[in-house]
Coordinates of C-alpha atoms and ligand atoms in Angstrom, one line a residue:
X1 CA -28.5 -2.9 -15.8
X2 CA -24.8 -2.2 -16.0
X3 CA -23.6 -1.5 -19.5
X4 CA -20.7 -3.5 -21.0
X5 CA -18.9 -2.4 -24.2
X6 CA -15.8 -3.5 -26.0
X7 CA -14.3 -3.8 -29.5
X8 CA -11.9 -5.9 -31.5
X9 CA -9.9 -4.7 -34.5
X10 CA -10.6 -6.1 -38.0
X11 CA -6.9 -6.6 -38.7
X12 CA -6.7 -10.3 -39.4
X13 CA -8.6 -13.1 -41.1
X14 CA -8.9 -14.9 -37.8
X15 CA -8.9 -13.8 -34.2
X16 CA -6.3 -15.5 -32.0
X17 CA -6.6 -17.2 -28.7
X18 CA -5.5 -14.1 -26.8
X19 CA -8.5 -12.1 -28.3
X20 CA -10.7 -15.1 -27.7
X21 CA -9.8 -15.8 -24.1
X22 CA -8.9 -12.2 -23.0
X23 CA -11.9 -10.6 -24.6
X24 CA -14.5 -12.6 -26.7
X25 CA -15.3 -15.2 -24.0
X26 CA -16.0 -12.4 -21.6
X27 CA -18.3 -10.7 -24.1
X28 CA -20.3 -13.9 -24.5
X29 CA -20.7 -14.2 -20.7
X30 CA -21.6 -10.6 -20.3
X31 CA -24.4 -10.5 -22.8
X32 CA -26.5 -12.4 -20.3
X33 CA -25.7 -10.2 -17.4
X34 CA -25.2 -6.7 -18.9
X35 CA -26.6 -4.3 -21.4
X36 CA -24.0 -5.4 -24.0
X37 CA -22.4 -3.5 -26.9
X38 CA -19.6 -5.0 -29.0
X39 CA -18.1 -3.5 -32.1
X40 CA -15.6 -4.2 -34.9
X41 CA -13.0 -1.6 -34.7
X42 CA -12.3 -0.9 -38.4
X43 CA -11.3 2.8 -37.7
X44 CA -8.6 1.7 -35.2
X45 CA -7.4 -0.8 -37.9
X46 CA -6.3 1.9 -40.3
X47 CA -3.9 3.4 -37.7
X48 CA -1.5 1.1 -39.6
X49 CA -1.8 0.5 -43.3
X50 CA -4.6 -1.8 -44.5
X51 CA -5.6 -3.1 -47.9
X52 CA -9.1 -1.7 -48.5
X53 CA -10.5 -5.0 -49.9
X54 CA -9.0 -7.0 -47.1
X55 CA -10.3 -4.6 -44.5
X56 CA -13.8 -4.9 -45.7
X57 CA -13.5 -8.6 -45.8
X58 CA -12.0 -8.8 -42.4
X59 CA -14.7 -6.6 -40.9
X60 CA -17.3 -9.2 -41.9
X61 CA -15.1 -12.0 -40.9
X62 CA -14.7 -10.5 -37.4
X63 CA -18.5 -10.1 -37.2
X64 CA -18.9 -13.7 -38.2
X65 CA -16.4 -14.8 -35.5
X66 CA -18.3 -12.7 -32.8
X67 CA -21.4 -14.7 -33.7
X68 CA -19.6 -18.0 -34.2
X69 CA -18.2 -17.6 -30.6
X70 CA -21.7 -17.2 -29.3
X71 CA -22.6 -13.6 -29.4
X72 CA -26.3 -13.3 -30.0
X73 CA -27.6 -10.2 -31.9
X74 CA -30.9 -10.6 -29.9
X75 CA -28.9 -10.1 -26.6
X76 CA -26.0 -7.9 -27.7
X77 CA -25.8 -4.8 -29.9
X78 CA -23.1 -5.7 -32.5
X79 CA -22.0 -3.0 -34.9
X80 CA -19.2 -1.6 -37.0
X81 CA -17.3 1.4 -35.6
X82 CA -17.3 3.4 -38.9
X83 CA -21.1 3.1 -39.2
X84 CA -21.4 5.6 -36.3
X85 CA -19.8 9.0 -37.2
X86 CA -20.0 10.1 -33.5
X87 CA -16.9 8.0 -32.8
X88 CA -14.8 10.3 -34.9
X89 CA -16.7 13.4 -33.7
X90 CA -16.1 12.6 -30.0
X91 CA -12.6 11.5 -30.7
X92 CA -11.7 15.0 -31.9
X93 CA -13.0 16.6 -28.8
X94 CA -11.1 14.2 -26.6
X95 CA -7.9 14.6 -28.6
X96 CA -8.1 18.3 -27.7
X97 CA -8.2 17.3 -24.0
X98 CA -5.3 14.9 -24.2
X99 CA -1.7 16.1 -23.6
X100 CA 0.9 15.3 -26.3
X101 CA 3.2 13.8 -23.7
X102 CA 0.3 11.8 -22.2
X103 CA -0.3 10.2 -25.6
X104 CA 3.3 9.6 -26.3
X105 CA 3.7 7.8 -23.0
X106 CA 1.3 5.0 -24.0
X107 CA 3.3 1.8 -24.3
X108 CA 1.2 0.5 -27.2
X109 CA 2.2 3.7 -29.2
X110 CA 5.8 3.3 -28.2
X111 CA 5.8 -0.4 -29.2
X112 CA 4.1 0.1 -32.5
X113 CA 6.0 3.3 -33.4
X114 CA 9.2 1.4 -32.8
X115 CA 8.1 -1.4 -35.1
X116 CA 6.6 0.6 -38.0
X117 CA 8.6 2.6 -40.5
X118 CA 5.8 5.0 -41.1
X119 CA 4.2 6.3 -37.9
X120 CA 0.8 7.9 -38.5
X121 CA -0.8 10.6 -36.3
X122 CA -3.6 8.0 -35.9
X123 CA -1.3 5.7 -34.0
X124 CA -0.7 8.4 -31.5
X125 CA -4.3 9.5 -31.1
X126 CA -5.6 5.9 -31.0
X127 CA -6.3 6.0 -27.3
X128 CA -8.5 9.1 -27.7
X129 CA -10.6 7.3 -30.3
X130 CA -10.8 4.3 -27.9
X131 CA -11.9 6.7 -25.1
X132 CA -14.6 8.0 -27.5
X133 CA -15.8 4.5 -28.3
X134 CA -16.4 3.8 -24.7
X135 CA -17.6 7.2 -23.4
X136 CA -20.1 7.6 -26.2
X137 CA -22.1 4.7 -24.8
X138 CA -21.7 5.6 -21.2
X139 CA -20.3 2.2 -20.6
X140 CA -19.9 1.0 -17.0
X141 CA -17.5 -1.9 -17.7
X142 CA -15.1 -2.6 -20.6
X143 CA -14.0 -6.2 -20.9
X144 CA -10.5 -6.3 -22.4
X145 CA -7.1 -8.0 -22.0
X146 CA -4.3 -6.6 -19.8
X147 CA -2.6 -4.9 -22.7
X148 CA -5.5 -2.4 -22.8
X149 CA -5.3 -1.4 -19.1
X150 CA -3.3 1.8 -19.7
X151 CA -5.6 3.0 -22.4
X152 CA -8.6 2.4 -20.1
X153 CA -6.9 4.4 -17.4
X154 CA -6.5 7.3 -19.9
X155 CA -10.2 6.9 -20.8
X156 CA -11.1 7.3 -17.2
X157 CA -8.9 10.3 -16.8
X158 CA -10.4 11.9 -20.0
X159 CA -13.9 11.3 -18.7
X160 CA -13.1 12.9 -15.4
X161 CA -11.3 15.8 -17.1
X162 CA -14.3 16.4 -19.3
X163 CA -16.8 16.2 -16.5
X164 CA -14.7 18.5 -14.4
X165 CA -14.3 21.1 -17.1
X166 CA -17.7 21.0 -18.7
X167 CA -20.0 19.5 -16.2
X168 CA -21.1 15.9 -15.5
X169 CA -21.5 14.2 -18.9
X170 CA -19.7 10.9 -18.9
X171 CA -19.9 7.7 -16.9
X172 CA -16.3 6.8 -15.7
X173 CA -15.9 3.2 -16.8
X174 CA -14.3 0.3 -14.9
X175 CA -11.9 -2.1 -16.6
X176 CA -13.2 -5.7 -16.9
X177 CA -9.8 -7.5 -16.8
X178 CA -9.9 -11.0 -15.6
X179 CA -6.8 -11.7 -13.5
X180 CA -5.6 -15.1 -14.8
X181 CA -6.7 -15.0 -18.4
X182 CA -5.9 -11.3 -19.1
X183 CA -2.7 -12.1 -20.9
X184 CA -2.2 -15.2 -23.1
X185 CA 1.4 -15.6 -24.2
X186 CA 3.0 -16.7 -27.5
X187 CA 3.5 -20.5 -27.5
X188 CA 7.0 -20.2 -29.0
X189 CA 8.0 -17.2 -26.8
X190 CA 6.0 -17.4 -23.6
X191 CA 7.4 -14.1 -22.4
X192 CA 5.7 -12.2 -25.3
X193 CA 2.0 -11.7 -25.5
X194 CA 0.2 -13.7 -28.2
X195 CA -0.2 -11.2 -31.0
X196 CA -1.3 -10.8 -34.6
X197 CA 2.0 -9.1 -35.4
X198 CA 4.2 -11.8 -33.9
X199 CA 7.1 -12.6 -36.3
X200 CA 6.1 -16.3 -36.6
X201 CA 2.6 -17.8 -36.7
X202 CA 3.8 -20.9 -34.9
X203 CA 3.3 -19.4 -31.5
X204 CA -0.1 -18.0 -32.2
X205 CA -3.3 -20.1 -32.2
X206 CA -5.9 -18.6 -34.6
X207 CA -9.4 -19.6 -33.6
X208 CA -10.1 -20.6 -37.2
X209 CA -7.1 -22.8 -37.5
X210 CA -7.8 -26.3 -38.9
X211 CA -7.8 -28.9 -36.1
X212 CA -4.5 -30.5 -37.3
X213 CA -2.7 -27.2 -37.4
X214 CA -4.0 -26.2 -34.0
X215 CA -3.0 -29.5 -32.4
X216 CA 0.5 -29.3 -33.9
X217 CA 1.0 -25.8 -32.5
X218 CA 0.1 -26.9 -29.0
X219 CA 2.3 -30.0 -29.2
X220 CA 5.3 -28.0 -30.3
X221 CA 4.8 -25.3 -27.6
X222 CA 7.9 -24.2 -25.8
X223 CA 8.1 -25.4 -22.1
X224 CA 11.2 -25.8 -20.1
X225 CA 13.9 -28.4 -19.2
X226 CA 12.2 -29.3 -15.9
X227 CA 9.4 -32.0 -15.9
X228 CA 7.1 -30.7 -13.1
X229 CA 3.7 -29.4 -14.1
X230 CA 3.2 -26.4 -11.8
X231 CA 1.7 -22.9 -12.1
X232 CA 4.6 -20.4 -11.8
X233 CA 4.3 -17.6 -14.4
X234 CA 7.7 -16.2 -13.5
X235 CA 9.7 -19.4 -13.3
X236 CA 7.7 -21.6 -15.7
X237 CA 6.1 -19.2 -18.2
X238 CA 5.5 -21.8 -21.0
X239 CA 3.8 -24.4 -18.8
X240 CA 1.8 -21.8 -16.9
X241 CA 0.5 -20.4 -20.1
X242 CA -0.7 -23.8 -21.2
X243 CA -2.4 -24.3 -17.8
X244 CA -4.1 -20.9 -18.2
X245 CA -5.4 -21.8 -21.6
X246 CA -6.6 -25.2 -20.3
X247 CA -8.3 -23.5 -17.4
X248 CA -10.1 -21.1 -19.8
X249 CA -11.4 -23.8 -22.0
X250 CA -12.4 -26.3 -19.3
X251 CA -13.8 -23.7 -16.8
X252 CA -11.7 -25.4 -14.1
X253 CA -9.8 -22.9 -11.9
X254 CA -6.0 -23.3 -12.3
X255 CA -5.4 -25.2 -9.0
X256 CA -7.8 -27.8 -10.2
X257 CA -6.0 -28.1 -13.5
X258 CA -2.7 -28.4 -11.8
X259 CA -4.1 -31.2 -9.6
X260 CA -5.4 -33.0 -12.6
X261 CA -2.0 -33.1 -14.2
X262 CA 0.0 -33.7 -11.0
X263 CA 2.8 -36.2 -11.7
X264 CA 2.1 -36.3 -15.4
X265 CA 4.6 -35.4 -18.2
X266 CA 4.5 -32.1 -20.2
X267 CA 3.5 -34.2 -23.2
X268 CA 0.3 -35.3 -21.5
X269 CA -0.7 -31.7 -20.8
X270 CA 0.0 -30.7 -24.4
X271 CA -2.0 -33.6 -25.9
X272 CA -4.9 -33.0 -23.5
X273 CA -4.9 -29.3 -24.2
X274 CA -4.7 -29.8 -28.0
X275 CA -7.8 -32.1 -27.8
X276 CA -9.7 -29.7 -25.6
X277 CA -8.9 -26.7 -27.7
X278 CA -9.8 -28.5 -30.9
X279 CA -13.2 -29.6 -29.5
X280 CA -13.9 -26.2 -28.0
X281 CA -13.1 -24.3 -31.1
X282 CA -14.6 -26.7 -33.6
X283 CA -18.2 -25.3 -33.2
X284 CA -16.8 -21.7 -33.3
X285 CA -15.0 -22.4 -36.6
X286 CA -18.0 -24.3 -38.1
X287 CA -20.5 -21.6 -37.2
X288 CA -18.2 -18.9 -38.5
X289 CA -17.8 -20.6 -41.8
X290 CA -21.5 -21.1 -42.1
X291 CA -22.2 -17.4 -41.4
X292 CA -19.6 -16.4 -44.0
X293 CA -21.6 -18.2 -46.6
X294 CA -24.3 -15.5 -46.2
X295 CA -22.6 -12.1 -46.1
X296 CA -25.9 -10.3 -46.8
X297 CA -27.4 -11.7 -43.6
X298 CA -24.3 -10.6 -41.7
X299 CA -24.6 -7.1 -43.2
X300 CA -28.3 -7.0 -42.2
X301 CA -27.5 -7.9 -38.6
X302 CA -24.8 -5.2 -38.5
X303 CA -27.2 -2.6 -39.9
X304 CA -29.7 -3.3 -37.1
X305 CA -26.8 -3.1 -34.6
X306 CA -25.8 0.3 -36.1
X307 CA -29.3 1.7 -35.7
X308 CA -29.4 0.7 -32.0
X309 CA -25.9 2.1 -31.4
X310 CA -26.5 5.3 -33.3
X311 CA -29.5 6.2 -31.1
X312 CA -27.3 6.3 -28.0
X313 CA -24.2 7.7 -29.6
X314 CA -26.1 10.6 -31.2
X315 CA -27.6 11.6 -27.8
X316 CA -24.2 11.7 -26.2
X317 CA -22.5 13.7 -29.0
X318 CA -25.3 16.2 -29.0
X319 CA -24.8 16.8 -25.3
X320 CA -21.0 17.0 -25.8
X321 CA -21.3 19.6 -28.6
X322 CA -23.6 21.7 -26.4
X323 CA -21.3 21.5 -23.4
X324 CA -18.1 22.4 -25.3
X325 CA -19.9 25.4 -26.8
X326 CA -20.4 24.4 -30.5
X327 CA -23.1 26.6 -32.0
X328 CA -26.2 24.4 -32.9
X329 CA -27.1 24.3 -36.5
Ligands
AQP401 N1 -2.4 -12.0 -25.8 C1 -3.6 -11.6 -25.4 N2 -4.1 -12.0 -24.2 C2 -5.2 -11.6 -23.7 N3 -6.0 -10.6 -24.4 C3 -5.5 -10.1 -25.5 N4 -6.0 -9.2 -26.4 C4 -5.1 -9.1 -27.5 N5 -4.1 -9.9 -27.3 C5 -4.3 -10.6 -26.1 C6 -7.3 -8.5 -26.2 O1 -8.1 -8.8 -27.4 C7 -8.9 -7.6 -27.6 C8 -8.9 -7.2 -29.0 O2 -7.6 -6.7 -29.2 P1 -7.3 -5.8 -30.5 O3 -8.3 -5.7 -31.4 O4 -6.6 -4.5 -30.0 O5 -6.2 -6.7 -31.1 P2 -4.8 -6.4 -31.1 O6 -4.3 -5.8 -29.9 O7 -4.6 -5.8 -32.4 O8 -4.3 -7.8 -31.1 P3 -2.8 -8.0 -31.2 O9 -2.7 -9.4 -31.5 O10 -2.2 -7.6 -29.9 O11 -2.4 -7.1 -32.4 P4 -1.0 -6.4 -32.6 O12 0.0 -7.5 -32.7 O13 -1.2 -5.6 -33.8 O14 -0.9 -5.6 -31.4 C9 -8.5 -6.6 -26.6 O15 -9.4 -6.6 -25.5 C10 -7.1 -7.1 -26.2 O16 -6.8 -6.7 -24.8

């Protein structure tokens, strides 16, 4: 069975709709068709400053949202990145195979380095850690949003570079990026991706938002001065984004959604979308809140996940150490 693996950072109290549609919905589908591994990336989170208490809390909250969205620990291996030391071990080896210029060219690094006053080395080496996350488990496919495509390309290059230099060791993974839902845009600025670090929360739908808040954000989404509902990401980015989100929640392909709203006003689409999103996210929110009432049970589930993940990660890192010539103990 093909192996799917992906992670989400523990950097907010709630995941947003971009994380949900671009990544988490794919995770839930793939757990039935793949040998599935999903982790909470708390090591990636500290590439920018995090409050320790908050990070611990958000790690559990992210795990609860994984389950709340429908991941099943019986089907998927769900774990916390820092529970598996091999991520850091392999990351070091891969950093030594990565060119400085290669890392500096990553657009995420350039963006974040531009925004943050203090730029850590971790922000630069982030993609080597991400490559380690993936290659440790010999993943075949990595379901992510479009913003991670460049990092995945680097992961593939590093896998090939390692295999070429030291002998066949790593599976070269394929990106699992869905064409239409790979990038969800900010509701207030539909040319920018929906993001945790957006200046205003008004353009970001958090999946744990209260129904009223959620509906209000959709209803005040920026569209354009035209009145025609059509899918045209270049010319009508706001409306197209709403159609994409509607399609992701309803399961109806975009042309079907466009037909459904043919001749209607923008207001219709916004109200229908708000209702659909509220109803789709309600069970996710309720399950997540329930799970958060029992943190000990969540911790137990993560412990089991870590045991399963460790068994694979340790086999890979042993082979890697052998291949690079580290003396065995
Ligand atoms: N807007 C998006 N549309 C589609 N997919 C998205 N992803 C993130 N934003 C969008 C995907 O979500 C997964 C987890 O991403 P992450 O843990 O790296 O989260 P992030 O990138 O920190 O989220 P943000 O909001 O983008 O944070 P900032 O603002 O800090 O950069 C990934 O698969 C990602 O592609």
